[in-house]
Structures are given as structure tokens and as C-alpha cells.
Coordinates of C-alpha atoms and ligand atoms in Angstrom, one line a residue:
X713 CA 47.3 -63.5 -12.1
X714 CA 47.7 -60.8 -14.6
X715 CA 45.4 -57.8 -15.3
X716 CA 43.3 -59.9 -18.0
X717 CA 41.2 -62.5 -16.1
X718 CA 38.1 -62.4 -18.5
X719 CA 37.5 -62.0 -21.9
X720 CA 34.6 -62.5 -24.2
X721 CA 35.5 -64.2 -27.5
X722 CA 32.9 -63.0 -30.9
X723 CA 32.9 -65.7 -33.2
X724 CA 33.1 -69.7 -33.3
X725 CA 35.1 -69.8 -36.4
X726 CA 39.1 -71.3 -36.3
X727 CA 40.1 -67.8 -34.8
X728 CA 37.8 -67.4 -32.6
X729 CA 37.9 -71.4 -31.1
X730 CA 41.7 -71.1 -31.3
X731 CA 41.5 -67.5 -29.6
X732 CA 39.1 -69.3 -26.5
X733 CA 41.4 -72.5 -25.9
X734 CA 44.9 -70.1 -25.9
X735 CA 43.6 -67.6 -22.9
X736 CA 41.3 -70.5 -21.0
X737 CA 44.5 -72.5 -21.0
X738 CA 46.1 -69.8 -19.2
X739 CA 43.8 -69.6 -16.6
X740 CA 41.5 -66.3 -18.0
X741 CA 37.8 -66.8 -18.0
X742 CA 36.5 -67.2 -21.5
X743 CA 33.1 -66.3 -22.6
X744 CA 32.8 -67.1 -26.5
X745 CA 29.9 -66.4 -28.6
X746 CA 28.6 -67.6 -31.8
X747 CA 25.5 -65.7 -33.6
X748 CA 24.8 -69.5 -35.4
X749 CA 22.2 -71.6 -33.1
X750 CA 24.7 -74.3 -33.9
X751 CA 27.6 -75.3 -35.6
X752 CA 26.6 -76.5 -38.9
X753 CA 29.9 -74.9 -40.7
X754 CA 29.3 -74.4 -44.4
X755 CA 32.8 -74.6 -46.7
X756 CA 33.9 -78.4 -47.2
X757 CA 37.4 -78.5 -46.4
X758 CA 41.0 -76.9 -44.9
X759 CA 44.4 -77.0 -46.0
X760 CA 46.2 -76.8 -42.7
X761 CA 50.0 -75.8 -43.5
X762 CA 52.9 -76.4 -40.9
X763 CA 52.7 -73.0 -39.0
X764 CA 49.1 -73.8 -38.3
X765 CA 49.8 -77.2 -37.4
X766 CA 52.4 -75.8 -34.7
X767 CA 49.9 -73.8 -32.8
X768 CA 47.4 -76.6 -32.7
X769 CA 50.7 -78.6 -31.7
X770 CA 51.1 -76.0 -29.1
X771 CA 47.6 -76.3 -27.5
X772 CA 48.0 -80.5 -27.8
X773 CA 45.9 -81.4 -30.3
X774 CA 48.6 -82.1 -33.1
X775 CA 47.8 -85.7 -32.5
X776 CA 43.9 -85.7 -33.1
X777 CA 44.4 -83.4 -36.4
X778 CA 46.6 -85.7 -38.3
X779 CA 44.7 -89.0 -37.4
X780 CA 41.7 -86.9 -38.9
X781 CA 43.3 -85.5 -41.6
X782 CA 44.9 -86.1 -45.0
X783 CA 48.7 -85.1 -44.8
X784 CA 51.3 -84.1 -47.6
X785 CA 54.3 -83.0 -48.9
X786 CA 54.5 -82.0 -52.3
X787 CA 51.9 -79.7 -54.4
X788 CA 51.1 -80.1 -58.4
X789 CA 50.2 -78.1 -61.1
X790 CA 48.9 -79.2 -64.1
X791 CA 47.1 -77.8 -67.6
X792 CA 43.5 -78.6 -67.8
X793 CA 44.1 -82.0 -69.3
X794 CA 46.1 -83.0 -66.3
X795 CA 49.4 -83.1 -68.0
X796 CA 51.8 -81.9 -65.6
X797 CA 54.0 -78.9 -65.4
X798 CA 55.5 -78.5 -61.5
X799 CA 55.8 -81.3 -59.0
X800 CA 56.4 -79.0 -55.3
X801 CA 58.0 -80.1 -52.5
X802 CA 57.0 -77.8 -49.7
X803 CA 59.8 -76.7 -47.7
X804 CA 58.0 -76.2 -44.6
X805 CA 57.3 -78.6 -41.4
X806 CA 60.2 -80.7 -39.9
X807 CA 60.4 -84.4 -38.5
X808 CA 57.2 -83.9 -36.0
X809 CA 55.1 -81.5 -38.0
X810 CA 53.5 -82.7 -41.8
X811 CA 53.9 -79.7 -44.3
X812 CA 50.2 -79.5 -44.8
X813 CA 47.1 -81.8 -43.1
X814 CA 44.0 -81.1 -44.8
X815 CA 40.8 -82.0 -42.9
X816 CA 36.9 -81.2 -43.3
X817 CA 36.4 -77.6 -41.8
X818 CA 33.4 -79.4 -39.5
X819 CA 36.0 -81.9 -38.2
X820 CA 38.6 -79.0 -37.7
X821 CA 36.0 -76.9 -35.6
X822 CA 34.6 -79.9 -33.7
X823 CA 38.6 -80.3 -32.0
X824 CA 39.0 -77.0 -31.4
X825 CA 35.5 -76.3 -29.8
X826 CA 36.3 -79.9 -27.6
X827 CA 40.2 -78.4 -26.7
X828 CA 38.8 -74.8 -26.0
X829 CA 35.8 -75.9 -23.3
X830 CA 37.9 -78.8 -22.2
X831 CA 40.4 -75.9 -21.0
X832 CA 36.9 -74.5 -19.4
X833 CA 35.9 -71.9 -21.9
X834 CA 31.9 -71.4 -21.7
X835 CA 30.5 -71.4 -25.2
X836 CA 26.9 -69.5 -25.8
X837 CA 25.1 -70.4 -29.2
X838 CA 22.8 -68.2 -30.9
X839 CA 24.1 -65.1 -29.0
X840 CA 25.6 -62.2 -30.7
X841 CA 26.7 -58.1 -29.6
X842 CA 23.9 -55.3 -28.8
X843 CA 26.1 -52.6 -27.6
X844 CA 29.5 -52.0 -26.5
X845 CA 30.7 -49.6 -23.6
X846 CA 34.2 -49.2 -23.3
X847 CA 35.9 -46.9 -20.4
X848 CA 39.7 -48.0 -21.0
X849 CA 39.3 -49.9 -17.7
X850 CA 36.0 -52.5 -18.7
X851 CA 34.3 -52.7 -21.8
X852 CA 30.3 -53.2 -20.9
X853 CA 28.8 -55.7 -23.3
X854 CA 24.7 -56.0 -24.0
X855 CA 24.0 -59.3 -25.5
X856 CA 21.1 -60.0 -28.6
X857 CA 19.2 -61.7 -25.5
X858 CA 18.9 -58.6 -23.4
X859 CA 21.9 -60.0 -21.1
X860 CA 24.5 -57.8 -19.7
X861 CA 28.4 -58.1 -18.3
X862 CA 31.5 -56.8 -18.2
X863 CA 35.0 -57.8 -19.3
X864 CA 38.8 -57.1 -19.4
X865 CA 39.2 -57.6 -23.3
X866 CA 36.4 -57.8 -26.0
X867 CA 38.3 -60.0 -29.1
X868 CA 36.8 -59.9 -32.0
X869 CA 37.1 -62.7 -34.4
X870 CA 33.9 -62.3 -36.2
X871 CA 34.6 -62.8 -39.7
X872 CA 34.6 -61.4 -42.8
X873 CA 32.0 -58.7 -42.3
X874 CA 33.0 -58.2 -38.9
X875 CA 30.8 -55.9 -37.0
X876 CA 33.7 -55.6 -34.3
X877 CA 36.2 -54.0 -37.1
X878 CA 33.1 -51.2 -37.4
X879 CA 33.6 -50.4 -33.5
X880 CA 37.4 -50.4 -33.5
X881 CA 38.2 -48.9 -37.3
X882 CA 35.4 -47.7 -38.7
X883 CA 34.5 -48.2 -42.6
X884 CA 37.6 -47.0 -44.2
X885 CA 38.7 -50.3 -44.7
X886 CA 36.5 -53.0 -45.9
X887 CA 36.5 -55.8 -48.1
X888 CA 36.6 -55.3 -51.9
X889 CA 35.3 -57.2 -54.5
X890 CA 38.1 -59.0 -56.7
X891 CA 35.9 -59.7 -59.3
X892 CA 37.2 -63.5 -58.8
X893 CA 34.8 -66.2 -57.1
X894 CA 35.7 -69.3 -55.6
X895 CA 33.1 -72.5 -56.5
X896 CA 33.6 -76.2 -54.0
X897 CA 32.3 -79.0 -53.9
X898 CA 33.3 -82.5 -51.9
X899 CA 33.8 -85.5 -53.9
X900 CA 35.6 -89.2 -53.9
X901 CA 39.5 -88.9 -53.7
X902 CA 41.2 -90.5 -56.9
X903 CA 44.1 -92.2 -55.7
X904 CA 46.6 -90.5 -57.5
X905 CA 45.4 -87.2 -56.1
X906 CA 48.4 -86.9 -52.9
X907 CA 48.2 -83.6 -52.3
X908 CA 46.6 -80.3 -53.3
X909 CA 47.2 -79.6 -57.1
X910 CA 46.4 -77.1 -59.5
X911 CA 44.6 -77.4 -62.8
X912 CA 46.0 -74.1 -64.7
X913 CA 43.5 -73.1 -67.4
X914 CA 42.6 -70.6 -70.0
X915 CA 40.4 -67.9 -68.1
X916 CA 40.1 -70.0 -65.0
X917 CA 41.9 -72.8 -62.8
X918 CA 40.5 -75.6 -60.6
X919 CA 41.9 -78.1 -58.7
X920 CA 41.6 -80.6 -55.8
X921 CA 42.4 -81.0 -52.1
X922 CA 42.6 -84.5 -50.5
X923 CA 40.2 -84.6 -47.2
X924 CA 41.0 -87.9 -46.4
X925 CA 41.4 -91.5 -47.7
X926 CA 38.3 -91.4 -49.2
X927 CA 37.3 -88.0 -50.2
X928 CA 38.4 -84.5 -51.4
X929 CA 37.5 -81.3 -52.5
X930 CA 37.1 -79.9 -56.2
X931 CA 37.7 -76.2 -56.2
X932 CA 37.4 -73.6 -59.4
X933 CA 38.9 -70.0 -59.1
X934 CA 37.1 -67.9 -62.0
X935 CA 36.3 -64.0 -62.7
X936 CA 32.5 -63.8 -61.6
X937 CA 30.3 -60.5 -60.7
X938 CA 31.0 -58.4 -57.6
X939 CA 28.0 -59.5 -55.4
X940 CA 26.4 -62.6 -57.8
X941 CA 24.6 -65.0 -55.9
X942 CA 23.9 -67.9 -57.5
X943 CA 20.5 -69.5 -57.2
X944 CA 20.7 -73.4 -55.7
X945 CA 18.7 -74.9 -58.5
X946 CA 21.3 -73.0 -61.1
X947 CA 24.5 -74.0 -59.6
X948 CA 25.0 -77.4 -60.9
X949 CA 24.6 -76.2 -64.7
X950 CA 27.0 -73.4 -63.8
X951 CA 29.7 -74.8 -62.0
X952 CA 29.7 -77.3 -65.1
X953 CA 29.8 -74.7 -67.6
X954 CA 32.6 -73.7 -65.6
X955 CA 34.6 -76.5 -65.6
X956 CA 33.7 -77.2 -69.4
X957 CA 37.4 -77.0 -70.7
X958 CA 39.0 -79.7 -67.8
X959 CA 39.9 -83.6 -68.5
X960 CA 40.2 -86.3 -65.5
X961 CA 38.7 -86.3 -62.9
X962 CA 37.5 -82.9 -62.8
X963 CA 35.3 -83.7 -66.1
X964 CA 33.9 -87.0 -64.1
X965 CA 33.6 -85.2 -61.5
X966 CA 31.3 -82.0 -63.9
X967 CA 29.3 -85.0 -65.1
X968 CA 27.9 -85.9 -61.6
X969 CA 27.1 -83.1 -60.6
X970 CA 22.9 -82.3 -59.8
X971 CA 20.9 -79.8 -58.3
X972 CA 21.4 -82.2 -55.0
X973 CA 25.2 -81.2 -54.5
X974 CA 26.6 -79.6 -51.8
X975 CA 28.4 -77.0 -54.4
X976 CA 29.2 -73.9 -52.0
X977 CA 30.3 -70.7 -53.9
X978 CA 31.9 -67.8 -52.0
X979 CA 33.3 -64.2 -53.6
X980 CA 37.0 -63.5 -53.1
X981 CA 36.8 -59.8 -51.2
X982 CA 40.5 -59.2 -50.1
X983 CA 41.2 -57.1 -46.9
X984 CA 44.5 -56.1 -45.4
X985 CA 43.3 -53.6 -42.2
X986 CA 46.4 -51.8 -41.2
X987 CA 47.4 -51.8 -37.3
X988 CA 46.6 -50.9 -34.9
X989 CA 43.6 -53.9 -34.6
X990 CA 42.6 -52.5 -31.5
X991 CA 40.5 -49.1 -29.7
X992 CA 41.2 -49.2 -26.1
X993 CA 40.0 -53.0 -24.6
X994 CA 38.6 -54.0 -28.0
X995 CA 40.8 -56.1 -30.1
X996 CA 40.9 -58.1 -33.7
X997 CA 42.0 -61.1 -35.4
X998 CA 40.8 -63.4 -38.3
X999 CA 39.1 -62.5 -41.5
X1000 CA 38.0 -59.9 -39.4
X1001 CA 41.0 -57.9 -40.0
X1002 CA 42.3 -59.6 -43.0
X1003 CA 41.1 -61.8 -46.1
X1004 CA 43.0 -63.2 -49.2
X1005 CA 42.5 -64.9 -52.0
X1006 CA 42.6 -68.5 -51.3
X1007 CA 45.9 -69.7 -52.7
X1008 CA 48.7 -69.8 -49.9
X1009 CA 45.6 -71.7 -47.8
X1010 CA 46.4 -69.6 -45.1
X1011 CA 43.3 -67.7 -44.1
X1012 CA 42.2 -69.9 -40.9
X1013 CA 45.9 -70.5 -40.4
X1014 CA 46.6 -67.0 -40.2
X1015 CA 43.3 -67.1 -37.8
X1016 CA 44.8 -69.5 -35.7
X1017 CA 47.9 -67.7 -35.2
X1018 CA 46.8 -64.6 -34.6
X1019 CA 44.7 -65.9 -31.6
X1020 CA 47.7 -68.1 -29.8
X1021 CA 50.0 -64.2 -30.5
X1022 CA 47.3 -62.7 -29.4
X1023 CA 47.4 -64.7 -25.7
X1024 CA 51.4 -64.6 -26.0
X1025 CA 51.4 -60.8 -26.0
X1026 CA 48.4 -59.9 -23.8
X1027 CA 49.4 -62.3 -21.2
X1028 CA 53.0 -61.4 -20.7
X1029 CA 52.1 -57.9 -19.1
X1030 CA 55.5 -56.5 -18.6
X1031 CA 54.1 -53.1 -20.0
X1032 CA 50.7 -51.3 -20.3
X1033 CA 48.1 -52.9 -22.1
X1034 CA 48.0 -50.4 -25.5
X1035 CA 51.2 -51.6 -25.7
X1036 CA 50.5 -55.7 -25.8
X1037 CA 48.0 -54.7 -28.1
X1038 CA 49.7 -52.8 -30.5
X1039 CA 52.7 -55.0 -30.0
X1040 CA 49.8 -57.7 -31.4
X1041 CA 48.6 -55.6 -34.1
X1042 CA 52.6 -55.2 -35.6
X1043 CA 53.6 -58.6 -34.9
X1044 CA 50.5 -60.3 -37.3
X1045 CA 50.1 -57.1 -39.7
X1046 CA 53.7 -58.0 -41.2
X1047 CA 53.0 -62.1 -41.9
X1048 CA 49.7 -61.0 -42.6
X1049 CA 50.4 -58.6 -45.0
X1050 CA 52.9 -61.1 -46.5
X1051 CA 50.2 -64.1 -47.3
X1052 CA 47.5 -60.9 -48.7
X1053 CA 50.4 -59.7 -51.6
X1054 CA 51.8 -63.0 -52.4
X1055 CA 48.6 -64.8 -52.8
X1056 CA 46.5 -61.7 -54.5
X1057 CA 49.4 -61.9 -57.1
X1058 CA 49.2 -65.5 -57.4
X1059 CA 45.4 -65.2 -58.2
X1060 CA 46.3 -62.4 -60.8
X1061 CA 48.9 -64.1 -62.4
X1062 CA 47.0 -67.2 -62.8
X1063 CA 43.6 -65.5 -64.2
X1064 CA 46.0 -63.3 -66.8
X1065 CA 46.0 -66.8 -68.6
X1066 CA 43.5 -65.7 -71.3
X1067 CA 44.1 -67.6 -74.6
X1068 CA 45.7 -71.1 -75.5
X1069 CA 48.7 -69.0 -76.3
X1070 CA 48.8 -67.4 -73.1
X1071 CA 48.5 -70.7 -71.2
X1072 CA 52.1 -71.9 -73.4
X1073 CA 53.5 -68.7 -71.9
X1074 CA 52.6 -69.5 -68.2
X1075 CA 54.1 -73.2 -69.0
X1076 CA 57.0 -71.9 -69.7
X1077 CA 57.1 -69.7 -66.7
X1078 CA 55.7 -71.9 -64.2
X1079 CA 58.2 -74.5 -65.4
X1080 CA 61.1 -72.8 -64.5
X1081 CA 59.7 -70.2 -61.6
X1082 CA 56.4 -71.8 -59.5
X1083 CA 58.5 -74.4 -57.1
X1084 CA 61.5 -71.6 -56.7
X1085 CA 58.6 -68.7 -56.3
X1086 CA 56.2 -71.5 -54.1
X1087 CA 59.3 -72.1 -51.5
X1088 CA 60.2 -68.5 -50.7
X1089 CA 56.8 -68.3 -49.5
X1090 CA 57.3 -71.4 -47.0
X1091 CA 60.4 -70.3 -45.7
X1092 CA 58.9 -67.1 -44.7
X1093 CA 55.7 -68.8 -43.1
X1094 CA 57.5 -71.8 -41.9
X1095 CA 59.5 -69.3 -39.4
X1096 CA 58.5 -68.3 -36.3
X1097 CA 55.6 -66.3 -35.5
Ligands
FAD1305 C1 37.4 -70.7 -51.3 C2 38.2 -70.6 -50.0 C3 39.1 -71.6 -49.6 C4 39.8 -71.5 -48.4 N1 40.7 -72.4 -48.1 C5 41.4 -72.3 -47.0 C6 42.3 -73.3 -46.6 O1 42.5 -74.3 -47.3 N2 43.1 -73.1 -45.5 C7 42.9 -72.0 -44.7 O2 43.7 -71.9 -43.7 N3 42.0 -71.1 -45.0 C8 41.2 -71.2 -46.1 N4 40.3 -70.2 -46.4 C9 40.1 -69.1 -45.5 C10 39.3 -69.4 -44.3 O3 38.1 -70.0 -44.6 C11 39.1 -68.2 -43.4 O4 40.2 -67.3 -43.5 C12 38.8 -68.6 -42.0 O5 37.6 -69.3 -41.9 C13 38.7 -67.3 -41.1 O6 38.4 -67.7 -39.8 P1 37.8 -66.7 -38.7 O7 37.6 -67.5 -37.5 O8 38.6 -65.4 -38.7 O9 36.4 -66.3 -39.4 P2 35.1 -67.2 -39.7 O10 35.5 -68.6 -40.1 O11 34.3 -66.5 -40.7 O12 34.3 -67.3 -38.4 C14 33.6 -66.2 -37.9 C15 32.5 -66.7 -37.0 O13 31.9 -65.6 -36.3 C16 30.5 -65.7 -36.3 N5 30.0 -64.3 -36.2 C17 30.0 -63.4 -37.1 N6 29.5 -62.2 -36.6 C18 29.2 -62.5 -35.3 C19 28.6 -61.7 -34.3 N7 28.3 -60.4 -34.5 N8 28.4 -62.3 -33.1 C20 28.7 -63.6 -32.9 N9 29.2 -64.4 -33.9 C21 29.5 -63.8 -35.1 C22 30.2 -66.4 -37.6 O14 28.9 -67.0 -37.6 C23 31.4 -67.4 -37.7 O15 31.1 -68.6 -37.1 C24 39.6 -70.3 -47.6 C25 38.6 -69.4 -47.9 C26 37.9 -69.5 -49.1 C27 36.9 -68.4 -49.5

């Protein structure tokens, strides 16, 4: 056994659940907790791309995703009437491993909650970090509930506003405001949707991503306030006055929406924390240490990833702990850096569409550029990680 026999996971999101499952797999003792009393996950749905599905592959539960999921190939973009402009095929997966499975995000957690305490992780609800103490040799942990213990590793995969990134950088880097917003909502799959597609349009672009046989999700990427929050009882009418210009489906879809619909808005705050994620036996993964805009669909893959490397590294100790950490930290800054610049330039490209004339322009250039421009990108996250 090697010097890390017990760890306490922060966070029951994708990284943290992936994270648990990789080191209790390995024999470490794995204490994760989640500040939610339960896990009632808010945000509809997940495109799961290949490299994701590899590490799930990796911890066996390849199997249970795609009987869940929905999987595909290809992607499509279209112009707000639904004419189209780019059919995709995504050069990433091989004969074992779909290029994408999308699945609900509840579904998603629920396999990776079962594979991390069937590999004997202990999961606390409704718990979250008082204090840290960190010597170098354990880090000391008081819980909200007034509980204390000690650990080899603290891993912190507590999301966006991580309070674990405070303790190991500080606030010098933080998530910013785009001044882009991302609005969802779940609804009946059309059966010509087949796989995630765009709907490019002037000053915004929505879209759709099939769940499963029966139902997908309706997303809209549009410029909105740094730090609005929308009212419940005023989504509806605004999520319809932002989808206003779209044909298809989308416009059926405008029409049925009422102030019961489970529309669920969240701000695009890009972060890109540059390594080393770690202070002494403190370490980082997730949104935690880096958020995009939502294009590539990489975010909880990236998640994922970084907690099976994060294992792979600190468990192969063939040299000093600072340096499986920082070996980490280098190893998922350069993919994640990758998926942070290609997709915050796909999201400014596409919102630069500002006028009929405009959106003729991006025709043009999509025509002839999006597939050749979309498959760099999957050969770079299709390799090895
Ligand atoms: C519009 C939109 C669409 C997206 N679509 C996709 C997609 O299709 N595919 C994809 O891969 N990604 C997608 N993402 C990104 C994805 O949602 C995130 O990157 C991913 O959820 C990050 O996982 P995480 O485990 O790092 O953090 P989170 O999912 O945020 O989980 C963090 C967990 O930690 C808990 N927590 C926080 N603080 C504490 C604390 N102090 N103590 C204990 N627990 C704590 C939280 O309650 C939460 O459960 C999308 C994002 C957006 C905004």
C-alpha cells in the first residue's frame, strides 16, 4: 500500500463521484461529501463525448451509460428556420466507444454514486468543510457538524465557486462574467433530432440535445447581464422572447412553455486556474479549477478525467508527493486549457452574428470551415489523456 490510504472527496458532482470510485477502486479509504441534503441535481441533461465515455469505460460502467443514454455520431447546424448548413461526423470514439452518449445529469450521477460506494466509498450528505489544517504530512479537517478527522489528501471538486480553490490559490483567479447566459429546458425528442445540433441565429443560437428515445433538451446561448437572476414566474415569457426568431420545433416547443416549466438558466463565467492545483495535501479538479462555455460539452467530461488522472498519478508513487501533484496539475492544465480557448472562441464567433447580413457571412464560413474546425478538436480530445 502506498502512502495515500485516505482521502476525503468535497463535492458529489461528476468530478467528485468520478474522483471517489477511481481511489476506492484502488483500495484508499474514501470519505466524500456533499453540502446538498440530497441529490436532487438541477441542469437537465449531459453530452458525454468519447474520452469521457473511456473513463467511465475504465471504472466498468460503459455498459449501464449507453443502455441509459441517447448515443450519436454526427452533429448539425442549422439557421434559425432549421435549414441546414453542416452535417458533422465526429471523428472521435472507435468500434467499442459511441462518439457522444447523452443522458439526464440525474441518471449520470445516480451510476456514478452506485460504482463509487459499490467500490466502498462512504458518502455523507448534508456535510460540508469548517476548517482546514494542513502540516505537509495530514491535513486536519473540521466538518459543518462539529466532526473532526484527519486525511492523507483533501481533493477538492467543489464546483464552480469552489471554496477549496480559496484555500489552495487564493482569489486571483476566479470566474468572470461572459456576459453570455445559457437557458434549458427538457422537452419531447422530435424524431429527426439524432444528435446535438445547432440553431445559428442573429444575436443568439439554440439548439437541442437528444436525452433518450423520448426526450431532449432545448438549449439557447444569448448575451444576458453579468449576475441577472431571473425570477421563476418571469422565465417562461423570457425564454420565449428569446427564442422569438426560431422555426421547428424550437417555436413549438416556445409555445408550450408556462410558468410550470422546469426552464433552468445558468451564467457562462469562464475559468482557466493555472497549475499548480494544489498547496501541500490539498488538491483540485472540476469546475473548481476550470469552467467553459458550454460548446465542446466537455465540462463534466473534463471533470471526469481529471479525477481517474488524478488517481493514475497520486497512486503510482515512484516520487514525492509534490511531484504526483504537480505532475497532475500539468498533465490536465494543457487539455484543459485546450477545451477553455477553443470553446470561448466558438461562443464568440457564434454571438458576433449580429444582423441578417452577418448570419450570410457565418453561412458561408461555417459551410466551408465548422466540420474541418469541429474535427481538430476531436482528434486532440479523442487522444489519450
Ligand atoms: C449550459 C451548460 C451546459 C453544459 N453541458 C455540458 C455537457 O453537455 N457535457 C459536459 O460534460 N458538461 C457540460 N456542462 C458543464 C458541467 O455541467 C460542469 O462542468 C460539471 O458539472 C462540473 O462538475 P464538477 O463535479 O466539477 O462540479 P459540480 O457539478 O458543480 O459539482 C460540485 C458539487 O460540489 C458540491 N459542493 C460545493 N461546495 C461544497 C462544499 N463546500 N462542501 C461540500 N460540497 C460542496 C455542490 O453541491 C455540487 O454537488 C454544461 C454546463 C452548462 C452551464
Amino acid at each position: 500500500m502506498g502512502d495515500i490510504r485516505r482521502i476525503l472527496v468535497v463535492g458529489g458532482g461528476v468530478g467528485g463521484l468520478t474522483t471517489a470510485a477511481s481511489f476506492a477502486r484502488c483500495g484508499v479509504e474514501v470519505v466524500l461529501i456533499e453540502r446538498r441534503p440530497a441529490f436532487d441535481i438541477p441542469g437537465v441533461g449531459l453530452g458525454q463525448p468519447a474520452n469521457a465515455l473511456r473513463v467511465y469505460d475504465a471504472l466498468g460502467l460503459l455498459d449501464q451509460i449507453l443502455a441509459t443514454g441517447f448515443s450519436y455520431d454526427s452533429m448539425w447546424l442549422f439557421d434559425p428556420a432549421r435549414r441546414p448548413i453542416v452535417e458533422h461526423k465526429f471523428l472521435m470514439g472507435d468500434e467499442r466507444i459511441p462518439a457522444f452518449c447523452a443522458l439526464s445529469r440525474l441518471e449520470l450521477h445516480e451510476i456514478l454514486l452506485g460504482a463509487a460506494e459499490r467500490a466502498g466509498a462512504e458518502v455523507r450528505l448534508g456535510v460540508t468543510v469548517s476548517e482546514i489544517d494542513d502540516d505537509g504530512d495530514r491535513v486536519a479537517v473540521r466538518f459543518s457538524n462539529g466532526e473532526q478527522d484527519t486525511f492523507d489528501l483533501l481533493v477538492g471538486f467543489d464546483g464552480i465557486r469552489s471554496t477549496t480553490r480559496l484555500h489552495v490559490a487564493g482569489t486571483a483567479f476566479a470566474p468572470r462574467p461572459s456576459g453570455y447566459g445559457a437557458w434549458r429546458v427538457q422537452a419531447p425528442r422530435p424524431d429527426d433530432v439524432r444528435g446535438m445540433e445547432f440553431l445559428q441565429g442573429v444575436g443568439s443560437k439554440t439548439g437541442a440535445m437528444p436525452l433518450s428515445n423520448n426526450i431532449m433538451y432545448l438549449f439557447h446561448i444569448c448575451p444576458e447581464a453579468p449576475g441577472a437572476n431571473f425570477a421563476g414566474q418571469d422565465q417562461a415569457r423570457l425564454f420565449k422572447e428569446r427564442l422569438a426568431q426560431y422555426g421547428s420545433y424550437v417555436a413549438e416547443i416556445a409555445a408550450s412553455l408556462t410558468s410550470e416549466s422546469d426552464i433552468v438558466y445558468s451564467p457562462i463565467e469562464p475559468l482557466m486556474l493555472p497549475w499548480p492545483w494544489f498547496r501541500k495535501r490539498v488538491v483540485i479538479g472540476g469546475d473548481a479549477a476550470h469552467t467553459f462555455a458550454p460548446h465542446l460539452t466537455q465540462g463534466a467530461a473534463m471533470a471526469a478525467e481529471d479525477g481517474f488522472v488524478l488517481a493514475r498519478e497520486v497512486l503510482n508513487d515512484d516520487v514525492p508527493l509534490d511531484d504526483r501533484l504537480m505532475r497532475y496539475s500539468m498533465k490536465r492544465y494543457l487539455r484543459c486549457a485546450f477545451v477553455y480557448t477553443f470553446s470561448g472562441q466558438w461562443l464568440l464567433d457564434e454571438q458576433s452574428v449580429r444582423t441578417p447580413e452577418d448570419l450570410e457571412v457565418a453561412r458561408a464560413e461555417l459551410t466551408q470551415n465548422a466540420s474541418a474546425r469541429i474535427g481538430v478538436s476531436d482528434r486532440i480530445l479523442d487522444g489519450a489523456f
